XYZ file of C-alpha atoms in Angstrom:
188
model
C 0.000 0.000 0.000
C 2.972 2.394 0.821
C 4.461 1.803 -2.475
C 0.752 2.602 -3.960
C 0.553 5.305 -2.599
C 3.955 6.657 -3.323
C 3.472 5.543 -7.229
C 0.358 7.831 -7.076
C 1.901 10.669 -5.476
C 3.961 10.664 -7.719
C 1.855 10.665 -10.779
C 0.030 13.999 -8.721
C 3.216 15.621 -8.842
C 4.344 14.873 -12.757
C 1.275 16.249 -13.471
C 1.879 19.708 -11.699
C -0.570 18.409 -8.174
C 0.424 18.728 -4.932
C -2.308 17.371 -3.133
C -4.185 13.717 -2.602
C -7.333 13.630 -0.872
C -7.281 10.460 1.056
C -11.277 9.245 0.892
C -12.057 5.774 -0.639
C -14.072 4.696 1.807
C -14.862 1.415 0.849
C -11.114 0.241 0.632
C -10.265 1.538 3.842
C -13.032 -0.140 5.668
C -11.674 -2.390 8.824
C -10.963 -5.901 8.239
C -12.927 -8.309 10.173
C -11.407 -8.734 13.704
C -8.989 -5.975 13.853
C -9.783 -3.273 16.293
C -9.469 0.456 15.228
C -6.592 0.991 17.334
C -4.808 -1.617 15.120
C -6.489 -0.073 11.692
C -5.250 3.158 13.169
C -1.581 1.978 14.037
C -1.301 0.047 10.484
C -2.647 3.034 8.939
C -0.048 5.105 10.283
C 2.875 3.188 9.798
C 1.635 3.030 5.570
C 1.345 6.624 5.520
C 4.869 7.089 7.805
C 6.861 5.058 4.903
C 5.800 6.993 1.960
C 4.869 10.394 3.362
C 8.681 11.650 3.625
C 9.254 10.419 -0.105
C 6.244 12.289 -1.090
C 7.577 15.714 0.378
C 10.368 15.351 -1.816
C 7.627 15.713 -4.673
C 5.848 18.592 -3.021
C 2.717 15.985 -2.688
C 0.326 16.385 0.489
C -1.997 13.556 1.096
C -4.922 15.136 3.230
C -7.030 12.719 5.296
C -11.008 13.014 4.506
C -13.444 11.743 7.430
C -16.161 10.080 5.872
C -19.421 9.286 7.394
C -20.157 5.670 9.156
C -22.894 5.160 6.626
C -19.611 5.360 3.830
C -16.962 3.691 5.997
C -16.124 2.688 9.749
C -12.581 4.105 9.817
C -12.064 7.852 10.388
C -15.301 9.414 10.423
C -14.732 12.863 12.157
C -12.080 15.599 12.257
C -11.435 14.188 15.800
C -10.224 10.732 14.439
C -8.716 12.386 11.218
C -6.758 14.612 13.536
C -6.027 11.765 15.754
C -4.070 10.104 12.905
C -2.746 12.848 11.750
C -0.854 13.206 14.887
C 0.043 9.435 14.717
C 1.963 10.218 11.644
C 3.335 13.345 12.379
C 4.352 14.168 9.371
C 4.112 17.853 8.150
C 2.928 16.961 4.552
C -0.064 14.802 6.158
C -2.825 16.896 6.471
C -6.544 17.238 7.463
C -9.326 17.021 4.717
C -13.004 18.649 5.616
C -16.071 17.989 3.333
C -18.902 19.587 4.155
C -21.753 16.825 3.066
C -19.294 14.375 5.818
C -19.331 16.914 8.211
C -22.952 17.507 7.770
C -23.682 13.441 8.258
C -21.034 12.645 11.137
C -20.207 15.966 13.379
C -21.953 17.155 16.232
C -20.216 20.546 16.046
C -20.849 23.387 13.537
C -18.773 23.369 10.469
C -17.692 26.477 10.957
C -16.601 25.384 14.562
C -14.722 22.716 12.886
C -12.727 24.649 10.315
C -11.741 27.327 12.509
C -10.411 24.464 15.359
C -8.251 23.003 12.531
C -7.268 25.475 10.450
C -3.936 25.254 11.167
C -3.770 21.358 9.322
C -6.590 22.019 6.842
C -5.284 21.178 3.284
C -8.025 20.474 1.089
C -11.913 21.257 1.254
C -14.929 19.768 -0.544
C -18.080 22.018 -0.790
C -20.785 19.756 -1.677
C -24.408 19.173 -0.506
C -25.926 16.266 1.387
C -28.602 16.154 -1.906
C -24.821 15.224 -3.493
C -24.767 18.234 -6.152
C -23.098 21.299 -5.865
C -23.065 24.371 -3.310
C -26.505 26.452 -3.762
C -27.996 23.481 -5.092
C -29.102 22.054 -1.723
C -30.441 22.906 1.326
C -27.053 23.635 3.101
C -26.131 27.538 3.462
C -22.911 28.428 2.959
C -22.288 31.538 3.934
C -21.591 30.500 7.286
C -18.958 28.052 6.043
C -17.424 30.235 3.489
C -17.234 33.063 6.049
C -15.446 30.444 8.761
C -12.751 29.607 5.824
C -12.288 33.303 5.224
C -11.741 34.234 8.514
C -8.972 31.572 9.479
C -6.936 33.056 5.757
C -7.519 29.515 4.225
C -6.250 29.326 0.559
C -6.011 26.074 0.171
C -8.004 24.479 -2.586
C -11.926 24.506 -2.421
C -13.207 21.889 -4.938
C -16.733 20.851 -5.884
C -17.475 16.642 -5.597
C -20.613 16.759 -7.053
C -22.284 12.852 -7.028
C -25.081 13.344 -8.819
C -24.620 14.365 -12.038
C -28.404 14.402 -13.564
C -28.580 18.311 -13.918
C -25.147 17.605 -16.302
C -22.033 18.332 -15.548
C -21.225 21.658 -17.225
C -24.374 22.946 -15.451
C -23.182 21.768 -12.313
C -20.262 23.327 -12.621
C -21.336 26.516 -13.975
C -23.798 27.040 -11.127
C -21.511 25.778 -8.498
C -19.166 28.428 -9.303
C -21.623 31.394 -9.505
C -22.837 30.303 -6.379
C -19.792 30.102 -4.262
C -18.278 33.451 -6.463
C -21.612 35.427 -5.550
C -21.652 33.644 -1.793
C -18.217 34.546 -1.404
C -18.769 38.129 -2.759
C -21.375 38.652 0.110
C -19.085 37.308 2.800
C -16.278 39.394 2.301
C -18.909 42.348 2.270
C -17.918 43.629 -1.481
């Protein structure tokens, strides 16, 4: 798995990347009869072997809680965070995704992104309806506004699931959304 991950970190960097968002829930999944304190401890010890290489590449792999419903290993910041300090490795970072946060946190997002600013590298804004910001029910503003205030400029990426409404018009409106939400948040 180390070596996997190293071959595809460095693919992300040939091709001018220099960040992996760590989700795949299904293949990180425990294994029958290990406990998550020895999914947690293998975990780390993968991510220890090729995270140093990976720095040489300028590659980050950012950790993404999931929700139990997608996977029973790392489902909040808390555990993501708890890893991360497992691995303690600088280029290891913390992935938050608002639809997870939404279906596994107790806390406000906004809460949640200012508490770990400091080791956020990568952020999804999606819905829990699984299309785009301002396609949903969730309200951004309060989000946006949270990742404003902590200077995060870090990547911000749509993961749109369903793609019914097409692609280009998910996009399209995604962007105007966040542009226009943003524009309103910074009070301009």
């Amino acid at each position: 798995t180390a070596e996997y991950l190293i071959a595809l970190g460095e693919a992300c960097a040939d091709l001018g990347g220099d960040v992996m968002v760590f989700g795949s829930p299904a293949q990180r999944s425990l294994q029958p009869g290990m406990t998550r304190e020895q999914a947690y401890a293998n975990a780390a010890d993968v991510f220890r072997m090729c995270l140093p290489r990976l720095a040489d590449r300028g590659v980050r792999i950012c950790m993404e809680p999931l929700t139990p419903q997608e996977t029973d290993f790392v489902n909040t910041c808390a555990d993501a965070v708890e890893l991360i300090q497992m691995v303690d490795q600088p280029n290891f970072c913390l992935h938050q995704d608002v639809k997870a946060m939404v279906g596994a946190e107790r806390e406000p997002i906004p809460v949640l992104i200012e508490r770990h600013a400091d080791i956020l590298g990568h952020f999804h804004v999606n819905d829990t309806n699984r299309l785009g910001p301002g396609m949903g029910e969730t309200d951004f503003r309060p989000i946006l506004a949270a990742l404003v205030r902590v200077g995060y400029s870090g990547w911000v990426s749509v993961e749109a699931f369903d793609v019914g409404p097409g692609i280009e018009k998910i996009a399209r409106d995604s962007f105007a959304y966040m542009q226009e939400t943003l524009r309103q948040v910074r009070g301009a």
